[in-house]
mmCIF file of N, CA, C and O in Angstrom:
data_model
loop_
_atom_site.group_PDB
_atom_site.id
_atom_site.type_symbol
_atom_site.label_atom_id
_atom_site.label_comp_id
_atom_site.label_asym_id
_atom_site.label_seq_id
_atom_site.Cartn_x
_atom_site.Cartn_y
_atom_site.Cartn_z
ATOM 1 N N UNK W 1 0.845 -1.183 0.000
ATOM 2 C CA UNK W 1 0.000 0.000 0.000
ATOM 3 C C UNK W 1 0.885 1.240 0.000
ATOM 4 O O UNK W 1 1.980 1.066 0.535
ATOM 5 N N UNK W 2 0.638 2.483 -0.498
ATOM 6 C CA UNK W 2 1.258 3.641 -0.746
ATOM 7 C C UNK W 2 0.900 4.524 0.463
ATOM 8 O O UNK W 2 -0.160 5.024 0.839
ATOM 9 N N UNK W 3 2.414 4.543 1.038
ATOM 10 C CA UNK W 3 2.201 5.169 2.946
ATOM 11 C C UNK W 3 1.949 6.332 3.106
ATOM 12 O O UNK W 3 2.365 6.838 4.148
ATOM 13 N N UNK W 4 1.081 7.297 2.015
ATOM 14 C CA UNK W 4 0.489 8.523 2.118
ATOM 15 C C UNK W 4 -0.649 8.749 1.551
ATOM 16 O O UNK W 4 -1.111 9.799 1.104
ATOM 17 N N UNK W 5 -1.154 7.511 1.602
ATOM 18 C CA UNK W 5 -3.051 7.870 1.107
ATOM 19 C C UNK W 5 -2.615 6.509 0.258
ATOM 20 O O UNK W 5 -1.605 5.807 0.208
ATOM 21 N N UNK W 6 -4.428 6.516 -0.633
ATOM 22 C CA UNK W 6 -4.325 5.842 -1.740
ATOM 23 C C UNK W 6 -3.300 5.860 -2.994
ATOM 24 O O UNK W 6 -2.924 6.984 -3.326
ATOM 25 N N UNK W 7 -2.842 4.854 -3.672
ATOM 26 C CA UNK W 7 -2.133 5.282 -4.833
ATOM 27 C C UNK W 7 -3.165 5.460 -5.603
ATOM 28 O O UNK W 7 -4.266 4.921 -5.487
ATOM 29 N N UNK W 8 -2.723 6.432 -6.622
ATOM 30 C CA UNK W 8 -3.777 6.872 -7.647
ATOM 31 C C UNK W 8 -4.114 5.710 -8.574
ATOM 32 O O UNK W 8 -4.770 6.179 -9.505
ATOM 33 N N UNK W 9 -4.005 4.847 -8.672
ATOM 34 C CA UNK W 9 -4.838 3.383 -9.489
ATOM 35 C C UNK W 9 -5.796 2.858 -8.275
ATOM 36 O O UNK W 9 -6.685 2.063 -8.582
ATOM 37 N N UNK W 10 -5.709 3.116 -7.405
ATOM 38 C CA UNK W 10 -6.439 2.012 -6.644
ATOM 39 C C UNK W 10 -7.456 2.954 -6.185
ATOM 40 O O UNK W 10 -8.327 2.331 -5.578
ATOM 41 N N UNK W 11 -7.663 4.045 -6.227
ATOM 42 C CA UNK W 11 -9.109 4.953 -5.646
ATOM 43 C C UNK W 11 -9.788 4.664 -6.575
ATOM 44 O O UNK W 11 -9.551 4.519 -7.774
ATOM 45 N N UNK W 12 -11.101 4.540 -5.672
ATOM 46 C CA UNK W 12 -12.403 4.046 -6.289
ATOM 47 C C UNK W 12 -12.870 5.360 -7.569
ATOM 48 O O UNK W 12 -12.406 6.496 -7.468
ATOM 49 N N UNK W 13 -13.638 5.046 -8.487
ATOM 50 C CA UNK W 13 -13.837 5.877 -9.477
ATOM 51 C C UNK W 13 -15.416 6.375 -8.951
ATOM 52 O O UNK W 13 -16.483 5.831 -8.667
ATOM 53 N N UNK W 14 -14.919 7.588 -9.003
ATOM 54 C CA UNK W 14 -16.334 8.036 -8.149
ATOM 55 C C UNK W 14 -17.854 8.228 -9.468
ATOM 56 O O UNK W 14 -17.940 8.572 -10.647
ATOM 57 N N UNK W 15 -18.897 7.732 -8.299
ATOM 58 C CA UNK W 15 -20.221 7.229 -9.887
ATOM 59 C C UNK W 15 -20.859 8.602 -9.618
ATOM 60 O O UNK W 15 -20.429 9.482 -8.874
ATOM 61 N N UNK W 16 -21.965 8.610 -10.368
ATOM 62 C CA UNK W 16 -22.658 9.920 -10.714
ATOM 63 C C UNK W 16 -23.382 10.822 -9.538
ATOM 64 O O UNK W 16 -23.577 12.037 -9.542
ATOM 65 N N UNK W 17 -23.751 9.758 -8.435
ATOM 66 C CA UNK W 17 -23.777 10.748 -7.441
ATOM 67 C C UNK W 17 -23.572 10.710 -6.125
ATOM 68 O O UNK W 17 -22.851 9.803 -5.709
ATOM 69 N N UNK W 18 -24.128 11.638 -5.195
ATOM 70 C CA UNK W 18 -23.214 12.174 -4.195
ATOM 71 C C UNK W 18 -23.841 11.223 -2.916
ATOM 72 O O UNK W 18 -25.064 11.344 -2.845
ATOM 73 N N UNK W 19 -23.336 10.428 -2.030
ATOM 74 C CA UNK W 19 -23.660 9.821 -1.037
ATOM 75 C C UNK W 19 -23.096 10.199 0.236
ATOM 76 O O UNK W 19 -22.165 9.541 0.700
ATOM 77 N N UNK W 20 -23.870 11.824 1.227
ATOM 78 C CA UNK W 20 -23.304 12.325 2.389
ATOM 79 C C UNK W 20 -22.855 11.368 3.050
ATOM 80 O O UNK W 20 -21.693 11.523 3.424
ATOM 81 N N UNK W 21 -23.526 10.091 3.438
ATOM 82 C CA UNK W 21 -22.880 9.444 4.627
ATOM 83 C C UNK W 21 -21.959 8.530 4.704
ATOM 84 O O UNK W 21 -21.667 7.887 5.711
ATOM 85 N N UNK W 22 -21.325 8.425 3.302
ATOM 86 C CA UNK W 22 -20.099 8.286 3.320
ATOM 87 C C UNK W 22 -19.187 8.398 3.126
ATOM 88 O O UNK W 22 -18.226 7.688 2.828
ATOM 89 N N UNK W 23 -19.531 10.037 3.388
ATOM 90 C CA UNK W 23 -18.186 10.851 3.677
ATOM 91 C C UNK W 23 -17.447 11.096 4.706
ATOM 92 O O UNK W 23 -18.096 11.928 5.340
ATOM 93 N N UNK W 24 -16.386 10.861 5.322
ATOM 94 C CA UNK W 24 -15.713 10.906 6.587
ATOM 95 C C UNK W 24 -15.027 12.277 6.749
ATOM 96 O O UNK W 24 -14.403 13.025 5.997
ATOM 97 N N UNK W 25 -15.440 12.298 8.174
ATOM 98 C CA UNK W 25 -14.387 13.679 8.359
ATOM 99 C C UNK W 25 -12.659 13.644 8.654
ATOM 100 O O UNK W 25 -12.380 12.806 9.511
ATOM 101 N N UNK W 26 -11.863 14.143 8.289
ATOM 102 C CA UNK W 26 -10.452 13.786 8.304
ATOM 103 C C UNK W 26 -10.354 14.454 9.541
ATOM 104 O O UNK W 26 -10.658 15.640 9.665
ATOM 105 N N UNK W 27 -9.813 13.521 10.752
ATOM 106 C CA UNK W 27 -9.320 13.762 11.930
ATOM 107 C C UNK W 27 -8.237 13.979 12.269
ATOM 108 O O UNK W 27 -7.850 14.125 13.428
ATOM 109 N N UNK W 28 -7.525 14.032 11.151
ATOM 110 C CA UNK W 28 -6.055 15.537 11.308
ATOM 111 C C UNK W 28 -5.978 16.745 10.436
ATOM 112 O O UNK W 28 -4.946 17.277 10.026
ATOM 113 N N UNK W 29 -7.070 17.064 10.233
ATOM 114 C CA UNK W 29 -7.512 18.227 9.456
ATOM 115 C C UNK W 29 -6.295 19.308 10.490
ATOM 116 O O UNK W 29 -6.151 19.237 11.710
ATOM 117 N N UNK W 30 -5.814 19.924 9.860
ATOM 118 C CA UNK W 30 -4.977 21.150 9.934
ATOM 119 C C UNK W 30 -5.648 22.009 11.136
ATOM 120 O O UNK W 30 -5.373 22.287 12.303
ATOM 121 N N UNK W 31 -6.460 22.219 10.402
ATOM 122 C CA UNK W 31 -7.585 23.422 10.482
ATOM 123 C C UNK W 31 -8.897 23.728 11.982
ATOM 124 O O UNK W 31 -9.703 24.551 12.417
ATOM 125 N N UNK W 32 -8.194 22.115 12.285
ATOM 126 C CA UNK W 32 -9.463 22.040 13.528
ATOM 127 C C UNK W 32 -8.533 21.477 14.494
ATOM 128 O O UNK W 32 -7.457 20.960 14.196
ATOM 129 N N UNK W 33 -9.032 21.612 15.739
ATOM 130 C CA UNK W 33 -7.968 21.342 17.153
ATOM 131 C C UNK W 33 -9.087 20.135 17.653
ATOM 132 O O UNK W 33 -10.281 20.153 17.350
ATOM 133 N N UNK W 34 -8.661 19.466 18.186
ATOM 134 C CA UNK W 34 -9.193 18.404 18.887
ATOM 135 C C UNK W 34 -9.868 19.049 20.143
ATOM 136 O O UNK W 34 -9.324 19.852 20.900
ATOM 137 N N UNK W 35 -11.457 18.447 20.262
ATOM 138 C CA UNK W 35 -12.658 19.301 20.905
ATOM 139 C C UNK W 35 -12.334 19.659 22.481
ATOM 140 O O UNK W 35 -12.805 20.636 23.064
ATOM 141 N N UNK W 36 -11.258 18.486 23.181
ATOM 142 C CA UNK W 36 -11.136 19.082 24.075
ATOM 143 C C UNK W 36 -10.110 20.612 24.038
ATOM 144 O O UNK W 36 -10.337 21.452 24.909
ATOM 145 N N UNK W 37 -9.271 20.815 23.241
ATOM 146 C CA UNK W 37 -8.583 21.881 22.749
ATOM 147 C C UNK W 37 -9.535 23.029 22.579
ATOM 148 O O UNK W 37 -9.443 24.143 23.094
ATOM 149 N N UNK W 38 -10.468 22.574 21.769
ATOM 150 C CA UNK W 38 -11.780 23.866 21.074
ATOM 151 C C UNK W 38 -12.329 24.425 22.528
ATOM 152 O O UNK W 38 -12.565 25.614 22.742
ATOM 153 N N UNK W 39 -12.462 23.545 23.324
ATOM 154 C CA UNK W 39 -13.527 23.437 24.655
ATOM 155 C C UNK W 39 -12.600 24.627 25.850
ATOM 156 O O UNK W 39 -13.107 25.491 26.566
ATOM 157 N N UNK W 40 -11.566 24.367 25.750
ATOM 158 C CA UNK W 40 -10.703 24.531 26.538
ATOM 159 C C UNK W 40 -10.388 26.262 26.107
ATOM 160 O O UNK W 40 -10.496 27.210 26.885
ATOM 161 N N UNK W 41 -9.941 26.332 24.518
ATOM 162 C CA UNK W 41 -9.702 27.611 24.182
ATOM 163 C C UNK W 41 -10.717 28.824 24.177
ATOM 164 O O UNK W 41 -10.499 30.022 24.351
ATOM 165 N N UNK W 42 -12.267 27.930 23.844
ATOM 166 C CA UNK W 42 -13.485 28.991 24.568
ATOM 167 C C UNK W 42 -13.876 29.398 25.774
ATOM 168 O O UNK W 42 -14.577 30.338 26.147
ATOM 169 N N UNK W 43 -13.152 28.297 26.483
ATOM 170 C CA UNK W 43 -13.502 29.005 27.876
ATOM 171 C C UNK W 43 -12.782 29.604 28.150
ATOM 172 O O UNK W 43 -13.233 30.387 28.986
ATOM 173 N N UNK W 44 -11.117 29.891 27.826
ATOM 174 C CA UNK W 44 -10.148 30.987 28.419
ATOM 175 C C UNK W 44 -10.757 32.122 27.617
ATOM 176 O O UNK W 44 -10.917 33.149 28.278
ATOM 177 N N UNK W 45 -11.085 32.170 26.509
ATOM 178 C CA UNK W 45 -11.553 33.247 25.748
ATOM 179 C C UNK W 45 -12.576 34.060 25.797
ATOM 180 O O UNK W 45 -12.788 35.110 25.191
ATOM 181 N N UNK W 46 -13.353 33.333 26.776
ATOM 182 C CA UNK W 46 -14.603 33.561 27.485
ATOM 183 C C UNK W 46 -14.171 34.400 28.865
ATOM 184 O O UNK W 46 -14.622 35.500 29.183
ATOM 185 N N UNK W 47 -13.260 33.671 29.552
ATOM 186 C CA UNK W 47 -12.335 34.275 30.748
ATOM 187 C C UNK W 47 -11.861 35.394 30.450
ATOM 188 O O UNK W 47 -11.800 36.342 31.233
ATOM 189 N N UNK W 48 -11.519 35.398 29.414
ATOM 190 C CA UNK W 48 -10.626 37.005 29.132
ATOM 191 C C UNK W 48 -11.385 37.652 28.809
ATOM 192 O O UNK W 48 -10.995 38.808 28.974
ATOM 193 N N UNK W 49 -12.713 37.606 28.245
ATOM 194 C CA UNK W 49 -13.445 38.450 27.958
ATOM 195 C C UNK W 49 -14.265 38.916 28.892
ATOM 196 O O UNK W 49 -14.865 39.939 28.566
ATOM 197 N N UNK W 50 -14.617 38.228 30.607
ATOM 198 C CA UNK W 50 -14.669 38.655 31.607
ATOM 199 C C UNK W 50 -14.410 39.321 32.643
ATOM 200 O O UNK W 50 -14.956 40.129 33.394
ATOM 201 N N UNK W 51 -12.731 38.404 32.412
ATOM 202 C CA UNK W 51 -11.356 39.906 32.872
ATOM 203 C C UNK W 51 -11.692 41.045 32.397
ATOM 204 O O UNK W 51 -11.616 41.910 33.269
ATOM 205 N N UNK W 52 -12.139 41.556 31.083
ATOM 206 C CA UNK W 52 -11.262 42.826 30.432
ATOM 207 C C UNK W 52 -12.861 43.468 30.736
ATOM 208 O O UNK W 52 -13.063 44.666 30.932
ATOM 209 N N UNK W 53 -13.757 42.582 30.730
ATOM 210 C CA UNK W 53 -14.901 43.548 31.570
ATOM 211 C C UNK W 53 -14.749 44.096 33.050
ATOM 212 O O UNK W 53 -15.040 45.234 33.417
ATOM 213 N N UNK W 54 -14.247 43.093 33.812
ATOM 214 C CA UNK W 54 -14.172 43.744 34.999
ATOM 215 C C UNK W 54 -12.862 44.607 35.067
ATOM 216 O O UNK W 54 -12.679 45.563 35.821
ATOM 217 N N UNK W 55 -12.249 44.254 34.424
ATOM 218 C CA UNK W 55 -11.205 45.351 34.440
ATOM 219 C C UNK W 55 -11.350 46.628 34.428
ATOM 220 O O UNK W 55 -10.773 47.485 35.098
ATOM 221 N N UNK W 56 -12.079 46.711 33.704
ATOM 222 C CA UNK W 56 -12.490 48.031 32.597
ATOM 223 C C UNK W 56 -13.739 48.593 33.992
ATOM 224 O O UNK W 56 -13.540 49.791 34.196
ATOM 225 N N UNK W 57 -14.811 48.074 34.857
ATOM 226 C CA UNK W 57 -15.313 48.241 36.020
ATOM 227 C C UNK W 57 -14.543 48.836 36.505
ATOM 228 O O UNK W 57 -14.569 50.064 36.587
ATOM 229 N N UNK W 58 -13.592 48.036 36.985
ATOM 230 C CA UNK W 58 -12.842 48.403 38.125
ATOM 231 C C UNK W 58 -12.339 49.842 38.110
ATOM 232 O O UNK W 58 -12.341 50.614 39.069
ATOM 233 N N UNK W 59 -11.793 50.145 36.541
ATOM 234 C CA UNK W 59 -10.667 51.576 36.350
ATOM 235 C C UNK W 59 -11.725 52.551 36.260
ATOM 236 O O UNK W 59 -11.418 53.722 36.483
ATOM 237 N N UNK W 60 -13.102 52.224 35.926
ATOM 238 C CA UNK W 60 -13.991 53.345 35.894
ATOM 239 C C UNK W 60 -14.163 53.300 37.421
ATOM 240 O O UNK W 60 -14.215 54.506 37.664
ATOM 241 N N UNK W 61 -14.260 52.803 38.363
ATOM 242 C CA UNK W 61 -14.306 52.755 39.649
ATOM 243 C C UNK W 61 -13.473 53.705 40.198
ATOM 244 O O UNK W 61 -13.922 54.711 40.749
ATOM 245 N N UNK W 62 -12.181 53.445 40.083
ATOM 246 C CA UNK W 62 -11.133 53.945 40.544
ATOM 247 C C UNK W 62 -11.034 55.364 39.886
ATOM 248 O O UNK W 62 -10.572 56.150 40.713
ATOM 249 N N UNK W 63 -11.285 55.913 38.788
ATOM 250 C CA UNK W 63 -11.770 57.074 38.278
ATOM 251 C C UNK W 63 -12.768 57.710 39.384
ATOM 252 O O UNK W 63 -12.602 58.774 39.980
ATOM 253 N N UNK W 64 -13.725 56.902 39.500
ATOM 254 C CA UNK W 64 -14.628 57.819 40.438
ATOM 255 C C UNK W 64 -14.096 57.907 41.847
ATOM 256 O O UNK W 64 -14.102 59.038 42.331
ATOM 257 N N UNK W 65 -13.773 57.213 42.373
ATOM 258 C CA UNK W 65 -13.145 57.273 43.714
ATOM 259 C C UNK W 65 -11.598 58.147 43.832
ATOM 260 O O UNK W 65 -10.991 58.376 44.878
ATOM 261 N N UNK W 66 -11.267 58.466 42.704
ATOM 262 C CA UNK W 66 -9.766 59.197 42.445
ATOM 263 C C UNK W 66 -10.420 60.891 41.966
ATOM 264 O O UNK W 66 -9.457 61.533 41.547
ATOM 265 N N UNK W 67 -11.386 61.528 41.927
ATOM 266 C CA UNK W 67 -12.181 62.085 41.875
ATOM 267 C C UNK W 67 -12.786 62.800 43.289
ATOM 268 O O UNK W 67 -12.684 63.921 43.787
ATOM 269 N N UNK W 68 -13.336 61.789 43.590
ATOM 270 C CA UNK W 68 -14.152 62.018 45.088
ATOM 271 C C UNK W 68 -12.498 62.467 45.821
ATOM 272 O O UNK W 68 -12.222 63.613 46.177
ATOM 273 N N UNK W 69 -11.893 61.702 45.888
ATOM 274 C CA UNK W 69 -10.749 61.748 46.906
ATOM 275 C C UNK W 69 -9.939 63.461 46.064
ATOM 276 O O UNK W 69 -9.119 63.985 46.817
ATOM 277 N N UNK W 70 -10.122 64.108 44.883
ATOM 278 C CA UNK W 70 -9.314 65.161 44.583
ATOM 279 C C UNK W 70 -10.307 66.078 45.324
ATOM 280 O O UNK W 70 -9.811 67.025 45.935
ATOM 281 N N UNK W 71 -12.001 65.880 45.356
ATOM 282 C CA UNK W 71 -12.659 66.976 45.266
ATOM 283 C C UNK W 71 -13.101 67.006 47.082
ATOM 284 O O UNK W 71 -13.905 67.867 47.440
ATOM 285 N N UNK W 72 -12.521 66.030 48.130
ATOM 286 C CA UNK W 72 -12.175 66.332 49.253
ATOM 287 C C UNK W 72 -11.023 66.506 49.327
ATOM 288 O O UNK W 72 -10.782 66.605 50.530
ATOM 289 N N UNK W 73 -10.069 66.616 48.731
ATOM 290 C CA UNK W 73 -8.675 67.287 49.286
ATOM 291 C C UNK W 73 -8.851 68.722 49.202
ATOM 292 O O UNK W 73 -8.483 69.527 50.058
ATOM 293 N N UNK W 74 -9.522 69.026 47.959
ATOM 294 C CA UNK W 74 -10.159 70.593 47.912
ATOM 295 C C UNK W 74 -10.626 71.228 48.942
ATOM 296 O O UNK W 74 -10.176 72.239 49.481
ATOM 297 N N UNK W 75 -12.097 70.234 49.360
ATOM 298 C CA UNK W 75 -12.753 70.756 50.502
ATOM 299 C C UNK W 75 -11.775 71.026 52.124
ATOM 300 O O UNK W 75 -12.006 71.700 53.128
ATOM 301 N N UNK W 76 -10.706 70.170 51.738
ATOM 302 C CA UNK W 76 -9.704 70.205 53.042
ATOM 303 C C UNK W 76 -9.371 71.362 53.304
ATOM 304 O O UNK W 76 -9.664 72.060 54.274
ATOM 305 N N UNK W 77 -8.226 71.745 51.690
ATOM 306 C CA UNK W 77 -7.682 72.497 51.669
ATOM 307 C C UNK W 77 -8.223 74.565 51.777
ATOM 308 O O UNK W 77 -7.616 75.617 51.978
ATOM 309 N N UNK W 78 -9.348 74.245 51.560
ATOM 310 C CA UNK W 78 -10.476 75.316 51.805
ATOM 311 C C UNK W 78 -10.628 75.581 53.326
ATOM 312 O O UNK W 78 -10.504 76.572 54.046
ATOM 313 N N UNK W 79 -10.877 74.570 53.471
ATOM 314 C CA UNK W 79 -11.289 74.612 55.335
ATOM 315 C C UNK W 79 -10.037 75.029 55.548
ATOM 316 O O UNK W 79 -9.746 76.187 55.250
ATOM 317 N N UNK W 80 -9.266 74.328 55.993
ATOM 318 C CA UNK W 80 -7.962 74.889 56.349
ATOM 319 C C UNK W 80 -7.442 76.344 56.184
ATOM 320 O O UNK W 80 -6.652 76.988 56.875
ATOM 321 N N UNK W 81 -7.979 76.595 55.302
ATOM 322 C CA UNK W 81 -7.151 78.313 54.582
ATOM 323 C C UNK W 81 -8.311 79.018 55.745
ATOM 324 O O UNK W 81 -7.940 79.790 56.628
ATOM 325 N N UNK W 82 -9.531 78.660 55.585
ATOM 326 C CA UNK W 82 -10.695 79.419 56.487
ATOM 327 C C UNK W 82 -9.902 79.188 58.115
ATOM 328 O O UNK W 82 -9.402 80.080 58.801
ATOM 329 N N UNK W 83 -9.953 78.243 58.324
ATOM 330 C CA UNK W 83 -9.252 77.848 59.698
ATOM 331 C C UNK W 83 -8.427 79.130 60.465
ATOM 332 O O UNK W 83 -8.581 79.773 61.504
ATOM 333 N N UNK W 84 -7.281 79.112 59.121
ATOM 334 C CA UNK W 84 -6.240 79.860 59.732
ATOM 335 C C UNK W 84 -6.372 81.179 59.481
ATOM 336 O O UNK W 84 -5.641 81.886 60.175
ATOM 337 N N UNK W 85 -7.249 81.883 58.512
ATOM 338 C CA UNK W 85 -7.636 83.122 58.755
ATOM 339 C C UNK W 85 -8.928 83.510 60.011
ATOM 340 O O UNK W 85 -9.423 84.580 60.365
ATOM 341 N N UNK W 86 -9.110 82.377 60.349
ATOM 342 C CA UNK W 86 -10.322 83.335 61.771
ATOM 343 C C UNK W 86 -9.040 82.957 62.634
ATOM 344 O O UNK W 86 -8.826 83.933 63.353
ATOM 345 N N UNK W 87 -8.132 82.010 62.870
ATOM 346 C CA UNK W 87 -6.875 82.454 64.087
ATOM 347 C C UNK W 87 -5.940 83.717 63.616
ATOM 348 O O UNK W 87 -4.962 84.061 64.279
ATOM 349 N N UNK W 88 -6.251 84.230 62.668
ATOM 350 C CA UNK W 88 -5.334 85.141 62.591
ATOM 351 C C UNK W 88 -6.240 86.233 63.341
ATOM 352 O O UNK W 88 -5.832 86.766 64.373
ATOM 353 N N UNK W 89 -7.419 86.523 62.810
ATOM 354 C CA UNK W 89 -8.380 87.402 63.684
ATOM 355 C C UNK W 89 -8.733 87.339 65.082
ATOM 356 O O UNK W 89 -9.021 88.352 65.720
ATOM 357 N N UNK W 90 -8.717 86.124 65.601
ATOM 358 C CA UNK W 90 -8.862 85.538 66.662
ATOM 359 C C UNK W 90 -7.586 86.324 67.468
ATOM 360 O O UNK W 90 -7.725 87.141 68.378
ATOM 361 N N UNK W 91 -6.822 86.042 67.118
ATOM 362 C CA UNK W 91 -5.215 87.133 67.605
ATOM 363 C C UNK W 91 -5.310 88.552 67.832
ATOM 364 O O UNK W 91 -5.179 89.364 68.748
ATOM 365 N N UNK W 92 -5.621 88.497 66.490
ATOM 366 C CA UNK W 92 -5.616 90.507 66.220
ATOM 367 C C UNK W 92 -6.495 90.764 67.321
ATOM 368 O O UNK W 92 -6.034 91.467 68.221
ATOM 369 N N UNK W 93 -7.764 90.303 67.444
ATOM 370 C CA UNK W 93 -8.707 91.032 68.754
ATOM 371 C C UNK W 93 -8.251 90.232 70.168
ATOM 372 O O UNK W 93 -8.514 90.878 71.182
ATOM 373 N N UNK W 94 -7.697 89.105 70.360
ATOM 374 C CA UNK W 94 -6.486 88.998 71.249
ATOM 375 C C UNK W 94 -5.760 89.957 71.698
ATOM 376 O O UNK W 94 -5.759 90.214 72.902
ATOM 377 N N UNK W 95 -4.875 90.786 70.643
ATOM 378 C CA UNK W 95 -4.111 91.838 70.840
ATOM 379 C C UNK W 95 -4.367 93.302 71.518
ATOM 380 O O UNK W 95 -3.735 94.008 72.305
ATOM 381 N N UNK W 96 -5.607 93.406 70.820
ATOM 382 C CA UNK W 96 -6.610 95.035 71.020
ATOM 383 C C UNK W 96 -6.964 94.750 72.174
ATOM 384 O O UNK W 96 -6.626 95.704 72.875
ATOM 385 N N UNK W 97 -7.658 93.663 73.039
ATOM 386 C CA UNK W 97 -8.156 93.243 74.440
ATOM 387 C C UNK W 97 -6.765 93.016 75.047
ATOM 388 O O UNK W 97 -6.843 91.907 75.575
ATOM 389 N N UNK W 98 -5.849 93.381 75.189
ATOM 390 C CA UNK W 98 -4.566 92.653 75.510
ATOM 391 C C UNK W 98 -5.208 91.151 76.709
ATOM 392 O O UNK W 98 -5.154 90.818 77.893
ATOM 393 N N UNK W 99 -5.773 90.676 75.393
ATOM 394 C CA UNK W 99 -5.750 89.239 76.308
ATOM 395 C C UNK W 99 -4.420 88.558 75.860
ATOM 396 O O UNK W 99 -4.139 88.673 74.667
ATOM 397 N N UNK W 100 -3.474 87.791 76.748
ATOM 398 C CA UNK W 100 -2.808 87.010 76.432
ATOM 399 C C UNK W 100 -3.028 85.779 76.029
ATOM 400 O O UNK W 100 -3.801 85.124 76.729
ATOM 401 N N UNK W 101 -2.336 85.013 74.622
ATOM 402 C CA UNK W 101 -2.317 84.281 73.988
ATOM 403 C C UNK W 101 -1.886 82.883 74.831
ATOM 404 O O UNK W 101 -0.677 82.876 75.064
ATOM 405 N N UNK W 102 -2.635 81.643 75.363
ATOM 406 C CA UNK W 102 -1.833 80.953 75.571
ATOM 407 C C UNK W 102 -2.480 79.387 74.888
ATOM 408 O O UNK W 102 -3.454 78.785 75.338
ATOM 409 N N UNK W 103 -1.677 78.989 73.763
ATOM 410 C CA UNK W 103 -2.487 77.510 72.650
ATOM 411 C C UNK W 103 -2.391 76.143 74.044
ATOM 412 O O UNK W 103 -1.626 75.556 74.809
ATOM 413 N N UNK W 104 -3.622 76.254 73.651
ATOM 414 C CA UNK W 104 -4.104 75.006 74.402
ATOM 415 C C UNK W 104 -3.324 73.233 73.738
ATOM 416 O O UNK W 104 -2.777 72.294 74.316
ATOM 417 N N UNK W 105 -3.652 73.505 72.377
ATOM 418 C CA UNK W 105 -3.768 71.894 72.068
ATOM 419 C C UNK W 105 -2.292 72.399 70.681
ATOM 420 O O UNK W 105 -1.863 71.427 70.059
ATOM 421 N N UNK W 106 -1.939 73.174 70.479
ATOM 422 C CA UNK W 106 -1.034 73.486 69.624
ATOM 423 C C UNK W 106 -1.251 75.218 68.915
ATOM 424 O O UNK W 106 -2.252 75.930 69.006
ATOM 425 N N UNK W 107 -0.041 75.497 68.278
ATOM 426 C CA UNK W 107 0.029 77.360 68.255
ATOM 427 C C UNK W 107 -0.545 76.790 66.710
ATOM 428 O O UNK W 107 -0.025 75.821 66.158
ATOM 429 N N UNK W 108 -1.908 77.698 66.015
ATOM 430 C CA UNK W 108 -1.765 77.771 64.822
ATOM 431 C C UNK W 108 -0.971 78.899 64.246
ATOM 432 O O UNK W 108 -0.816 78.986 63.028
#
């Protein structure tokens, strides 16, 4: 027998018509991976396409929470500036009353 298929004398001469079921599928087709392979590569592909959703959650998350956290550093930094201008006044009429200054919990 010819160790790469039929030799060309010995294939059957094909008759006038077409008989599906006995046609075989070639099970080293190039082109196709063996089903546990197929099975296996849809579900990581499926996985990654879950990852890159939650991923993509997550950074819009972190957008909003990187946000919130700029627009209270603001509010901090506001308070604070207010803070230290009523101790500056707080002083000045300190001064005019000559009350003496003495910081309880720290000097602003």
């Amino acid at each position: 027998m010819y160790p790469y298929g039929y030799y060309q004398g010995y294939l059957p001469q094909p008759s006038g018509h077409f008989t599906p079921e006995y046609q075989q599928i070639d099970q080293y087709d190039s082109d196709r991976q063996p089903p546990q392979l197929e099975r296996r590569v849809t579900a990581l592909e499926r996985q990654n396409q879950d990852q890159s959703r939650e991923i993509t959650r997550l950074n819009r998350q972190l957008t909003n929470l990187s946000d919130q956290v700029r627009m209270l550093n603001r509010t901090v930094d506001r308070h604070t500036r207010r803070l230290n201008r009523l101790n500056q006044r707080l002083r000045a009429v300190e001064n005019r009353l000559n009350i003496p200054f003495t910081p309880l919990d720290g000097e602003f």
